[in-house]
Amino acid sequence: MRAVRNPFGPRMPLRSSQLLRRPNLWTRHAEVRVLSRFAGRFREAVDREGFVTPDGTLGIEVTGTLDQTLFHAIAQSIPEGTWEFVCHPGYNDGDLQAARTRLRESRETELRALTLPAAREVLVQQGVQLISYRDLRLG
């Protein structure tokens, strides 16, 4: 293993007005901010062990609530660098119903949001290049 997820994101991935429209996101935002105090130690460990990692993650704050509106807002505020977008698209089928997860119905909502032509369009407009972990390089 040479690459790992960097679970830390930008300080304010969504504007306050977007969070105000969805008060349940404030709690998740606060949880993620508390964990961010470990970002420095994470970066030190990654560097010490010689791993590669993206600059951070986007989308963690909206886990279980991602829809077309939130995806568009996140895509329009991606900072410079290499970022992983965390999401859980899928089908709410029998296998998922048997799993212990709160992310059931939201998976289909995410799948729709991510596969709409508007999703690709906003990424193109923002100059986002899609890559995989295989494409990460030591820099």
mmCIF file of N, CA and C in Angstrom:
data_model
loop_
_atom_site.group_PDB
_atom_site.id
_atom_site.type_symbol
_atom_site.label_atom_id
_atom_site.label_comp_id
_atom_site.label_asym_id
_atom_site.label_seq_id
_atom_site.Cartn_x
_atom_site.Cartn_y
_atom_site.Cartn_z
ATOM 1 N N MET A 1 0.852 -1.162 0.000
ATOM 2 C CA MET A 1 0.000 0.000 0.000
ATOM 3 C C MET A 1 0.903 1.232 0.000
ATOM 4 N N ARG A 2 0.657 2.117 -0.964
ATOM 5 C CA ARG A 2 1.480 3.311 -1.026
ATOM 6 C C ARG A 2 0.670 4.595 -0.918
ATOM 7 N N ALA A 3 -0.666 4.493 -1.026
ATOM 8 C CA ALA A 3 -1.522 5.676 -0.954
ATOM 9 C C ALA A 3 -2.602 5.469 0.100
ATOM 10 N N VAL A 4 -2.934 6.531 0.822
ATOM 11 C CA VAL A 4 -3.967 6.465 1.858
ATOM 12 C C VAL A 4 -4.906 7.665 1.739
ATOM 13 N N ARG A 5 -6.112 7.465 2.236
ATOM 14 C CA ARG A 5 -7.086 8.568 2.262
ATOM 15 C C ARG A 5 -6.654 9.589 3.294
ATOM 16 N N ASN A 6 -6.748 10.839 2.909
ATOM 17 C CA ASN A 6 -6.557 11.950 3.831
ATOM 18 C C ASN A 6 -7.960 12.395 4.237
ATOM 19 N N PRO A 7 -8.407 12.087 5.437
ATOM 20 C CA PRO A 7 -9.796 12.356 5.808
ATOM 21 C C PRO A 7 -10.091 13.819 6.139
ATOM 22 N N PHE A 8 -9.098 14.671 6.029
ATOM 23 C CA PHE A 8 -9.279 16.066 6.422
ATOM 24 C C PHE A 8 -9.579 16.925 5.202
ATOM 25 N N GLY A 9 -10.533 17.821 5.354
ATOM 26 C CA GLY A 9 -10.948 18.655 4.243
ATOM 27 C C GLY A 9 -10.633 20.114 4.456
ATOM 28 N N PRO A 10 -11.039 20.940 3.506
ATOM 29 C CA PRO A 10 -10.828 22.373 3.657
ATOM 30 C C PRO A 10 -11.618 22.910 4.842
ATOM 31 N N ARG A 11 -11.199 24.021 5.371
ATOM 32 C CA ARG A 11 -11.814 24.580 6.580
ATOM 33 C C ARG A 11 -13.313 24.779 6.443
ATOM 34 N N MET A 12 -13.770 25.347 5.358
ATOM 35 C CA MET A 12 -15.200 25.591 5.179
ATOM 36 C C MET A 12 -15.589 25.124 3.778
ATOM 37 N N PRO A 13 -15.916 23.848 3.626
ATOM 38 C CA PRO A 13 -16.199 23.316 2.292
ATOM 39 C C PRO A 13 -17.488 23.866 1.684
ATOM 40 N N LEU A 14 -18.409 24.299 2.510
ATOM 41 C CA LEU A 14 -19.654 24.899 2.030
ATOM 42 C C LEU A 14 -19.807 26.267 2.665
ATOM 43 N N ARG A 15 -20.461 27.156 1.965
ATOM 44 C CA ARG A 15 -20.716 28.480 2.526
ATOM 45 C C ARG A 15 -21.716 28.364 3.675
ATOM 46 N N SER A 16 -21.639 29.294 4.612
ATOM 47 C CA SER A 16 -22.553 29.287 5.760
ATOM 48 C C SER A 16 -24.009 29.304 5.324
ATOM 49 N N SER A 17 -24.320 30.037 4.250
ATOM 50 C CA SER A 17 -25.708 30.098 3.779
ATOM 51 C C SER A 17 -26.209 28.720 3.362
ATOM 52 N N GLN A 18 -25.321 27.890 2.800
ATOM 53 C CA GLN A 18 -25.727 26.542 2.410
ATOM 54 C C GLN A 18 -25.973 25.671 3.640
ATOM 55 N N LEU A 19 -25.166 25.864 4.671
ATOM 56 C CA LEU A 19 -25.369 25.110 5.903
ATOM 57 C C LEU A 19 -26.626 25.573 6.626
ATOM 58 N N LEU A 20 -26.907 26.870 6.574
ATOM 59 C CA LEU A 20 -28.099 27.398 7.247
ATOM 60 C C LEU A 20 -29.388 26.837 6.654
ATOM 61 N N ARG A 21 -29.371 26.558 5.364
ATOM 62 C CA ARG A 21 -30.564 25.993 4.726
ATOM 63 C C ARG A 21 -30.809 24.546 5.150
ATOM 64 N N ARG A 22 -29.798 23.910 5.710
ATOM 65 C CA ARG A 22 -29.900 22.517 6.147
ATOM 66 C C ARG A 22 -29.278 22.393 7.532
ATOM 67 N N PRO A 23 -30.036 22.753 8.563
ATOM 68 C CA PRO A 23 -29.482 22.782 9.921
ATOM 69 C C PRO A 23 -28.853 21.460 10.366
ATOM 70 N N ASN A 24 -29.321 20.323 9.861
ATOM 71 C CA ASN A 24 -28.734 19.045 10.278
ATOM 72 C C ASN A 24 -27.278 18.920 9.820
ATOM 73 N N LEU A 25 -26.853 19.718 8.855
ATOM 74 C CA LEU A 25 -25.457 19.672 8.413
ATOM 75 C C LEU A 25 -24.513 20.354 9.402
ATOM 76 N N TRP A 26 -25.030 21.268 10.230
ATOM 77 C CA TRP A 26 -24.175 21.947 11.198
ATOM 78 C C TRP A 26 -23.545 20.964 12.178
ATOM 79 N N THR A 27 -24.321 19.978 12.609
ATOM 80 C CA THR A 27 -23.796 18.987 13.554
ATOM 81 C C THR A 27 -22.637 18.226 12.927
ATOM 82 N N ARG A 28 -22.839 17.756 11.712
ATOM 83 C CA ARG A 28 -21.783 17.004 11.022
ATOM 84 C C ARG A 28 -20.568 17.904 10.790
ATOM 85 N N HIS A 29 -20.809 19.140 10.422
ATOM 86 C CA HIS A 29 -19.719 20.093 10.204
ATOM 87 C C HIS A 29 -18.908 20.272 11.496
ATOM 88 N N ALA A 30 -19.583 20.400 12.622
ATOM 89 C CA ALA A 30 -18.902 20.564 13.915
ATOM 90 C C ALA A 30 -18.082 19.316 14.260
ATOM 91 N N GLU A 31 -18.624 18.136 14.000
ATOM 92 C CA GLU A 31 -17.886 16.894 14.275
ATOM 93 C C GLU A 31 -16.599 16.831 13.456
ATOM 94 N N VAL A 32 -16.718 17.154 12.188
ATOM 95 C CA VAL A 32 -15.550 17.117 11.306
ATOM 96 C C VAL A 32 -14.518 18.153 11.738
ATOM 97 N N ARG A 33 -14.964 19.316 12.177
ATOM 98 C CA ARG A 33 -14.033 20.360 12.624
ATOM 99 C C ARG A 33 -13.268 19.912 13.867
ATOM 100 N N VAL A 34 -13.945 19.220 14.789
ATOM 101 C CA VAL A 34 -13.269 18.726 15.995
ATOM 102 C C VAL A 34 -12.155 17.752 15.609
ATOM 103 N N LEU A 35 -12.440 16.868 14.681
ATOM 104 C CA LEU A 35 -11.437 15.894 14.250
ATOM 105 C C LEU A 35 -10.274 16.535 13.503
ATOM 106 N N SER A 36 -10.489 17.720 12.945
ATOM 107 C CA SER A 36 -9.444 18.360 12.141
ATOM 108 C C SER A 36 -8.196 18.705 12.952
ATOM 109 N N ARG A 37 -8.295 18.705 14.274
ATOM 110 C CA ARG A 37 -7.107 19.007 15.078
ATOM 111 C C ARG A 37 -6.027 17.931 14.926
ATOM 112 N N PHE A 38 -6.380 16.790 14.347
ATOM 113 C CA PHE A 38 -5.405 15.716 14.137
ATOM 114 C C PHE A 38 -4.747 15.775 12.758
ATOM 115 N N ALA A 39 -5.090 16.761 11.949
ATOM 116 C CA ALA A 39 -4.589 16.847 10.576
ATOM 117 C C ALA A 39 -3.066 16.954 10.526
ATOM 118 N N GLY A 40 -2.485 17.735 11.396
ATOM 119 C CA GLY A 40 -1.029 17.899 11.393
ATOM 120 C C GLY A 40 -0.301 16.598 11.685
ATOM 121 N N ARG A 41 -0.773 15.886 12.680
ATOM 122 C CA ARG A 41 -0.139 14.599 13.018
ATOM 123 C C ARG A 41 -0.334 13.581 11.900
ATOM 124 N N PHE A 42 -1.484 13.629 11.255
ATOM 125 C CA PHE A 42 -1.724 12.740 10.121
ATOM 126 C C PHE A 42 -0.694 13.024 9.030
ATOM 127 N N ARG A 43 -0.526 14.287 8.685
ATOM 128 C CA ARG A 43 0.408 14.665 7.617
ATOM 129 C C ARG A 43 1.824 14.250 7.975
ATOM 130 N N GLU A 44 2.229 14.414 9.225
ATOM 131 C CA GLU A 44 3.565 13.990 9.660
ATOM 132 C C GLU A 44 3.747 12.483 9.482
ATOM 133 N N ALA A 45 2.742 11.700 9.860
ATOM 134 C CA ALA A 45 2.826 10.241 9.733
ATOM 135 C C ALA A 45 2.895 9.821 8.267
ATOM 136 N N VAL A 46 2.101 10.453 7.429
ATOM 137 C CA VAL A 46 2.113 10.142 5.994
ATOM 138 C C VAL A 46 3.500 10.427 5.413
ATOM 139 N N ASP A 47 4.042 11.580 5.734
ATOM 140 C CA ASP A 47 5.368 11.943 5.228
ATOM 141 C C ASP A 47 6.442 11.000 5.762
ATOM 142 N N ARG A 48 6.378 10.677 7.047
ATOM 143 C CA ARG A 48 7.366 9.796 7.669
ATOM 144 C C ARG A 48 7.357 8.408 7.029
ATOM 145 N N GLU A 49 6.170 7.903 6.723
ATOM 146 C CA GLU A 49 6.049 6.556 6.162
ATOM 147 C C GLU A 49 6.185 6.518 4.639
ATOM 148 N N GLY A 50 6.255 7.674 4.009
ATOM 149 C CA GLY A 50 6.454 7.722 2.565
ATOM 150 C C GLY A 50 5.205 7.428 1.747
ATOM 151 N N PHE A 51 4.038 7.643 2.326
ATOM 152 C CA PHE A 51 2.790 7.436 1.588
ATOM 153 C C PHE A 51 2.472 8.648 0.718
ATOM 154 N N VAL A 52 1.624 8.434 -0.254
ATOM 155 C CA VAL A 52 1.043 9.553 -0.990
ATOM 156 C C VAL A 52 -0.412 9.651 -0.563
ATOM 157 N N THR A 53 -0.935 10.847 -0.643
ATOM 158 C CA THR A 53 -2.306 11.084 -0.231
ATOM 159 C C THR A 53 -2.818 12.319 -0.958
ATOM 160 N N PRO A 54 -4.113 12.374 -1.210
ATOM 161 C CA PRO A 54 -4.635 13.639 -1.757
ATOM 162 C C PRO A 54 -4.502 14.745 -0.713
ATOM 163 N N ASP A 55 -4.785 15.964 -1.121
ATOM 164 C CA ASP A 55 -4.723 17.085 -0.184
ATOM 165 C C ASP A 55 -5.792 16.971 0.889
ATOM 166 N N GLY A 56 -6.815 16.198 0.639
ATOM 167 C CA GLY A 56 -7.879 15.992 1.613
ATOM 168 C C GLY A 56 -9.124 15.449 0.940
ATOM 169 N N THR A 57 -10.218 15.501 1.676
ATOM 170 C CA THR A 57 -11.480 14.973 1.170
ATOM 171 C C THR A 57 -12.542 16.069 1.128
ATOM 172 N N LEU A 58 -13.474 15.866 0.245
ATOM 173 C CA LEU A 58 -14.652 16.714 0.125
ATOM 174 C C LEU A 58 -15.873 15.810 0.243
ATOM 175 N N GLY A 59 -16.925 16.310 0.839
ATOM 176 C CA GLY A 59 -18.168 15.551 0.890
ATOM 177 C C GLY A 59 -18.461 14.849 2.191
ATOM 178 N N ILE A 60 -17.492 14.752 3.071
ATOM 179 C CA ILE A 60 -17.727 14.040 4.327
ATOM 180 C C ILE A 60 -18.829 14.718 5.134
ATOM 181 N N GLU A 61 -18.849 16.042 5.119
ATOM 182 C CA GLU A 61 -19.868 16.769 5.892
ATOM 183 C C GLU A 61 -21.286 16.473 5.443
ATOM 184 N N VAL A 62 -21.447 16.048 4.191
ATOM 185 C CA VAL A 62 -22.802 15.838 3.660
ATOM 186 C C VAL A 62 -23.148 14.359 3.512
ATOM 187 N N THR A 63 -22.389 13.486 4.158
ATOM 188 C CA THR A 63 -22.667 12.054 4.089
ATOM 189 C C THR A 63 -24.120 11.782 4.470
ATOM 190 N N GLY A 64 -24.815 11.092 3.598
ATOM 191 C CA GLY A 64 -26.215 10.740 3.833
ATOM 192 C C GLY A 64 -27.204 11.800 3.399
ATOM 193 N N THR A 65 -26.704 12.968 2.973
ATOM 194 C CA THR A 65 -27.604 14.044 2.535
ATOM 195 C C THR A 65 -27.234 14.594 1.163
ATOM 196 N N LEU A 66 -26.226 14.015 0.515
ATOM 197 C CA LEU A 66 -25.774 14.535 -0.767
ATOM 198 C C LEU A 66 -26.879 14.431 -1.809
ATOM 199 N N ASP A 67 -27.146 15.548 -2.440
ATOM 200 C CA ASP A 67 -28.099 15.581 -3.554
ATOM 201 C C ASP A 67 -27.490 16.467 -4.636
ATOM 202 N N GLN A 68 -28.243 16.722 -5.687
ATOM 203 C CA GLN A 68 -27.722 17.500 -6.801
ATOM 204 C C GLN A 68 -27.303 18.906 -6.358
ATOM 205 N N THR A 69 -28.080 19.533 -5.503
ATOM 206 C CA THR A 69 -27.771 20.892 -5.044
ATOM 207 C C THR A 69 -26.461 20.928 -4.266
ATOM 208 N N LEU A 70 -26.281 19.995 -3.325
ATOM 209 C CA LEU A 70 -25.048 19.974 -2.533
ATOM 210 C C LEU A 70 -23.843 19.589 -3.390
ATOM 211 N N PHE A 71 -24.014 18.644 -4.300
ATOM 212 C CA PHE A 71 -22.902 18.274 -5.171
ATOM 213 C C PHE A 71 -22.451 19.489 -5.976
ATOM 214 N N HIS A 72 -23.405 20.209 -6.524
ATOM 215 C CA HIS A 72 -23.087 21.394 -7.320
ATOM 216 C C HIS A 72 -22.342 22.432 -6.465
ATOM 217 N N ALA A 73 -22.805 22.652 -5.235
ATOM 218 C CA ALA A 73 -22.162 23.621 -4.342
ATOM 219 C C ALA A 73 -20.728 23.204 -4.019
ATOM 220 N N ILE A 74 -20.515 21.927 -3.750
ATOM 221 C CA ILE A 74 -19.171 21.436 -3.442
ATOM 222 C C ILE A 74 -18.283 21.561 -4.675
ATOM 223 N N ALA A 75 -18.802 21.146 -5.828
ATOM 224 C CA ALA A 75 -18.011 21.187 -7.063
ATOM 225 C C ALA A 75 -17.586 22.612 -7.413
ATOM 226 N N GLN A 76 -18.377 23.584 -7.042
ATOM 227 C CA GLN A 76 -18.042 24.974 -7.347
ATOM 228 C C GLN A 76 -17.085 25.591 -6.328
ATOM 229 N N SER A 77 -16.745 24.857 -5.280
ATOM 230 C CA SER A 77 -15.859 25.423 -4.254
ATOM 231 C C SER A 77 -14.642 24.552 -3.980
ATOM 232 N N ILE A 78 -14.234 23.747 -4.955
ATOM 233 C CA ILE A 78 -13.071 22.875 -4.771
ATOM 234 C C ILE A 78 -11.798 23.722 -4.774
ATOM 235 N N PRO A 79 -11.009 23.636 -3.713
ATOM 236 C CA PRO A 79 -9.752 24.393 -3.677
ATOM 237 C C PRO A 79 -8.744 23.817 -4.681
ATOM 238 N N GLU A 80 -7.701 24.570 -4.959
ATOM 239 C CA GLU A 80 -6.612 24.052 -5.785
ATOM 240 C C GLU A 80 -6.041 22.808 -5.120
ATOM 241 N N GLY A 81 -5.589 21.877 -5.906
ATOM 242 C CA GLY A 81 -4.962 20.680 -5.369
ATOM 243 C C GLY A 81 -5.652 19.417 -5.831
ATOM 244 N N THR A 82 -5.349 18.347 -5.131
ATOM 245 C CA THR A 82 -5.911 17.029 -5.445
ATOM 246 C C THR A 82 -6.796 16.610 -4.286
ATOM 247 N N TRP A 83 -8.082 16.439 -4.572
ATOM 248 C CA TRP A 83 -9.068 16.171 -3.527
ATOM 249 C C TRP A 83 -9.855 14.913 -3.851
ATOM 250 N N GLU A 84 -10.133 14.132 -2.814
ATOM 251 C CA GLU A 84 -10.997 12.960 -2.968
ATOM 252 C C GLU A 84 -12.422 13.366 -2.602
ATOM 253 N N PHE A 85 -13.353 12.992 -3.447
ATOM 254 C CA PHE A 85 -14.754 13.257 -3.153
ATOM 255 C C PHE A 85 -15.343 11.985 -2.549
ATOM 256 N N VAL A 86 -15.790 12.076 -1.299
ATOM 257 C CA VAL A 86 -16.325 10.922 -0.578
ATOM 258 C C VAL A 86 -17.836 10.871 -0.790
ATOM 259 N N CYS A 87 -18.307 9.752 -1.281
ATOM 260 C CA CYS A 87 -19.739 9.581 -1.502
ATOM 261 C C CYS A 87 -20.066 8.086 -1.445
ATOM 262 N N HIS A 88 -21.353 7.788 -1.431
ATOM 263 C CA HIS A 88 -21.802 6.403 -1.292
ATOM 264 C C HIS A 88 -22.954 6.114 -2.256
ATOM 265 N N PRO A 89 -22.742 6.253 -3.554
ATOM 266 C CA PRO A 89 -23.836 5.972 -4.490
ATOM 267 C C PRO A 89 -24.107 4.477 -4.575
ATOM 268 N N GLY A 90 -25.334 4.129 -4.870
ATOM 269 C CA GLY A 90 -25.663 2.718 -5.015
ATOM 270 C C GLY A 90 -27.157 2.503 -5.136
ATOM 271 N N TYR A 91 -27.528 1.251 -5.094
ATOM 272 C CA TYR A 91 -28.930 0.854 -5.196
ATOM 273 C C TYR A 91 -29.406 0.318 -3.852
ATOM 274 N N ASN A 92 -30.593 0.683 -3.475
ATOM 275 C CA ASN A 92 -31.169 0.217 -2.222
ATOM 276 C C ASN A 92 -31.861 -1.125 -2.474
ATOM 277 N N ASP A 93 -31.047 -2.135 -2.690
ATOM 278 C CA ASP A 93 -31.561 -3.463 -3.019
ATOM 279 C C ASP A 93 -31.589 -4.358 -1.780
ATOM 280 N N GLY A 94 -31.892 -5.624 -1.976
ATOM 281 C CA GLY A 94 -31.983 -6.574 -0.871
ATOM 282 C C GLY A 94 -30.697 -6.700 -0.074
ATOM 283 N N ASP A 95 -29.562 -6.712 -0.759
ATOM 284 C CA ASP A 95 -28.275 -6.813 -0.065
ATOM 285 C C ASP A 95 -28.049 -5.606 0.842
ATOM 286 N N LEU A 96 -28.372 -4.433 0.352
ATOM 287 C CA LEU A 96 -28.196 -3.236 1.166
ATOM 288 C C LEU A 96 -29.182 -3.220 2.329
ATOM 289 N N GLN A 97 -30.386 -3.690 2.098
ATOM 290 C CA GLN A 97 -31.373 -3.735 3.180
ATOM 291 C C GLN A 97 -30.892 -4.630 4.317
ATOM 292 N N ALA A 98 -30.094 -5.640 3.998
ATOM 293 C CA ALA A 98 -29.584 -6.556 5.021
ATOM 294 C C ALA A 98 -28.372 -5.992 5.760
ATOM 295 N N ALA A 99 -27.771 -4.950 5.227
ATOM 296 C CA ALA A 99 -26.568 -4.374 5.829
ATOM 297 C C ALA A 99 -26.936 -3.446 6.980
ATOM 298 N N ARG A 100 -26.026 -3.335 7.930
ATOM 299 C CA ARG A 100 -26.217 -2.414 9.054
ATOM 300 C C ARG A 100 -25.645 -1.062 8.655
ATOM 301 N N THR A 101 -26.470 -0.222 8.075
ATOM 302 C CA THR A 101 -26.054 1.117 7.669
ATOM 303 C C THR A 101 -27.249 2.052 7.673
ATOM 304 N N ARG A 102 -26.998 3.299 7.964
ATOM 305 C CA ARG A 102 -28.057 4.303 7.876
ATOM 306 C C ARG A 102 -28.160 4.832 6.449
ATOM 307 N N LEU A 103 -27.182 4.491 5.624
ATOM 308 C CA LEU A 103 -27.118 5.018 4.260
ATOM 309 C C LEU A 103 -27.795 4.053 3.291
ATOM 310 N N ARG A 104 -29.099 4.113 3.247
ATOM 311 C CA ARG A 104 -29.845 3.261 2.314
ATOM 312 C C ARG A 104 -30.470 4.093 1.204
ATOM 313 N N GLU A 105 -31.537 4.814 1.532
ATOM 314 C CA GLU A 105 -32.219 5.613 0.524
ATOM 315 C C GLU A 105 -31.287 6.677 -0.054
ATOM 316 N N SER A 106 -30.395 7.180 0.766
ATOM 317 C CA SER A 106 -29.504 8.246 0.300
ATOM 318 C C SER A 106 -28.569 7.768 -0.815
ATOM 319 N N ARG A 107 -28.292 6.485 -0.874
ATOM 320 C CA ARG A 107 -27.391 5.978 -1.920
ATOM 321 C C ARG A 107 -27.975 6.191 -3.313
ATOM 322 N N GLU A 108 -29.267 5.969 -3.461
ATOM 323 C CA GLU A 108 -29.897 6.180 -4.766
ATOM 324 C C GLU A 108 -29.968 7.665 -5.107
ATOM 325 N N THR A 109 -30.189 8.509 -4.105
ATOM 326 C CA THR A 109 -30.188 9.953 -4.338
ATOM 327 C C THR A 109 -28.804 10.396 -4.816
ATOM 328 N N GLU A 110 -27.757 9.883 -4.176
ATOM 329 C CA GLU A 110 -26.398 10.215 -4.575
ATOM 330 C C GLU A 110 -26.100 9.705 -5.978
ATOM 331 N N LEU A 111 -26.518 8.488 -6.266
ATOM 332 C CA LEU A 111 -26.282 7.927 -7.596
ATOM 333 C C LEU A 111 -26.910 8.815 -8.668
ATOM 334 N N ARG A 112 -28.151 9.249 -8.444
ATOM 335 C CA ARG A 112 -28.806 10.145 -9.413
ATOM 336 C C ARG A 112 -28.040 11.459 -9.552
ATOM 337 N N ALA A 113 -27.660 12.047 -8.433
ATOM 338 C CA ALA A 113 -26.959 13.339 -8.474
ATOM 339 C C ALA A 113 -25.634 13.242 -9.221
ATOM 340 N N LEU A 114 -24.926 12.144 -9.030
ATOM 341 C CA LEU A 114 -23.595 11.994 -9.630
ATOM 342 C C LEU A 114 -23.631 11.590 -11.095
ATOM 343 N N THR A 115 -24.741 11.038 -11.550
ATOM 344 C CA THR A 115 -24.806 10.567 -12.935
ATOM 345 C C THR A 115 -25.606 11.491 -13.847
ATOM 346 N N LEU A 116 -26.131 12.564 -13.321
ATOM 347 C CA LEU A 116 -26.819 13.540 -14.164
ATOM 348 C C LEU A 116 -25.809 14.263 -15.052
ATOM 349 N N PRO A 117 -26.187 14.620 -16.263
ATOM 350 C CA PRO A 117 -25.272 15.396 -17.110
ATOM 351 C C PRO A 117 -24.797 16.684 -16.431
ATOM 352 N N ALA A 118 -25.617 17.283 -15.592
ATOM 353 C CA ALA A 118 -25.232 18.520 -14.897
ATOM 354 C C ALA A 118 -24.027 18.299 -13.992
ATOM 355 N N ALA A 119 -23.861 17.109 -13.445
ATOM 356 C CA ALA A 119 -22.705 16.817 -12.584
ATOM 357 C C ALA A 119 -21.423 16.887 -13.400
ATOM 358 N N ARG A 120 -21.416 16.251 -14.539
ATOM 359 C CA ARG A 120 -20.235 16.287 -15.417
ATOM 360 C C ARG A 120 -19.977 17.723 -15.893
ATOM 361 N N GLU A 121 -21.052 18.427 -16.226
ATOM 362 C CA GLU A 121 -20.916 19.804 -16.731
ATOM 363 C C GLU A 121 -20.259 20.723 -15.710
ATOM 364 N N VAL A 122 -20.676 20.647 -14.444
ATOM 365 C CA VAL A 122 -20.087 21.536 -13.440
ATOM 366 C C VAL A 122 -18.613 21.201 -13.225
ATOM 367 N N LEU A 123 -18.251 19.929 -13.296
ATOM 368 C CA LEU A 123 -16.843 19.556 -13.149
ATOM 369 C C LEU A 123 -16.018 20.089 -14.313
ATOM 370 N N VAL A 124 -16.548 19.998 -15.520
ATOM 371 C CA VAL A 124 -15.855 20.537 -16.693
ATOM 372 C C VAL A 124 -15.710 22.051 -16.561
ATOM 373 N N GLN A 125 -16.774 22.727 -16.159
ATOM 374 C CA GLN A 125 -16.738 24.183 -15.989
ATOM 375 C C GLN A 125 -15.681 24.605 -14.972
ATOM 376 N N GLN A 126 -15.499 23.802 -13.938
ATOM 377 C CA GLN A 126 -14.534 24.127 -12.888
ATOM 378 C C GLN A 126 -13.117 23.654 -13.222
ATOM 379 N N GLY A 127 -12.954 22.970 -14.341
ATOM 380 C CA GLY A 127 -11.631 22.489 -14.732
ATOM 381 C C GLY A 127 -11.150 21.316 -13.913
ATOM 382 N N VAL A 128 -12.072 20.530 -13.382
ATOM 383 C CA VAL A 128 -11.719 19.383 -12.553
ATOM 384 C C VAL A 128 -11.320 18.207 -13.443
ATOM 385 N N GLN A 129 -10.195 17.615 -13.130
ATOM 386 C CA GLN A 129 -9.740 16.418 -13.827
ATOM 387 C C GLN A 129 -9.951 15.233 -12.898
ATOM 388 N N LEU A 130 -10.695 14.238 -13.344
ATOM 389 C CA LEU A 130 -10.948 13.057 -12.528
ATOM 390 C C LEU A 130 -9.778 12.091 -12.657
ATOM 391 N N ILE A 131 -9.298 11.607 -11.506
ATOM 392 C CA ILE A 131 -8.201 10.638 -11.470
ATOM 393 C C ILE A 131 -8.548 9.556 -10.457
ATOM 394 N N SER A 132 -7.696 8.558 -10.353
ATOM 395 C CA SER A 132 -7.852 7.520 -9.336
ATOM 396 C C SER A 132 -6.636 7.571 -8.404
ATOM 397 N N TYR A 133 -6.692 6.789 -7.365
ATOM 398 C CA TYR A 133 -5.542 6.734 -6.452
ATOM 399 C C TYR A 133 -4.294 6.262 -7.188
ATOM 400 N N ARG A 134 -4.469 5.484 -8.201
ATOM 401 C CA ARG A 134 -3.332 5.000 -8.997
ATOM 402 C C ARG A 134 -2.556 6.168 -9.624
ATOM 403 N N ASP A 135 -3.265 7.284 -9.852
ATOM 404 C CA ASP A 135 -2.657 8.442 -10.493
ATOM 405 C C ASP A 135 -1.915 9.359 -9.525
ATOM 406 N N LEU A 136 -2.047 9.132 -8.224
ATOM 407 C CA LEU A 136 -1.339 9.981 -7.246
ATOM 408 C C LEU A 136 0.161 9.736 -7.351
ATOM 409 N N ARG A 137 0.910 10.793 -7.197
ATOM 410 C CA ARG A 137 2.368 10.711 -7.304
ATOM 411 C C ARG A 137 3.006 11.356 -6.085
ATOM 412 N N LEU A 138 4.169 10.842 -5.723
ATOM 413 C CA LEU A 138 4.942 11.522 -4.681
ATOM 414 C C LEU A 138 5.336 12.880 -5.212
ATOM 415 N N GLY A 139 5.118 13.896 -4.434
ATOM 416 C CA GLY A 139 5.426 15.216 -4.956
ATOM 417 C C GLY A 139 6.148 15.982 -3.963
#
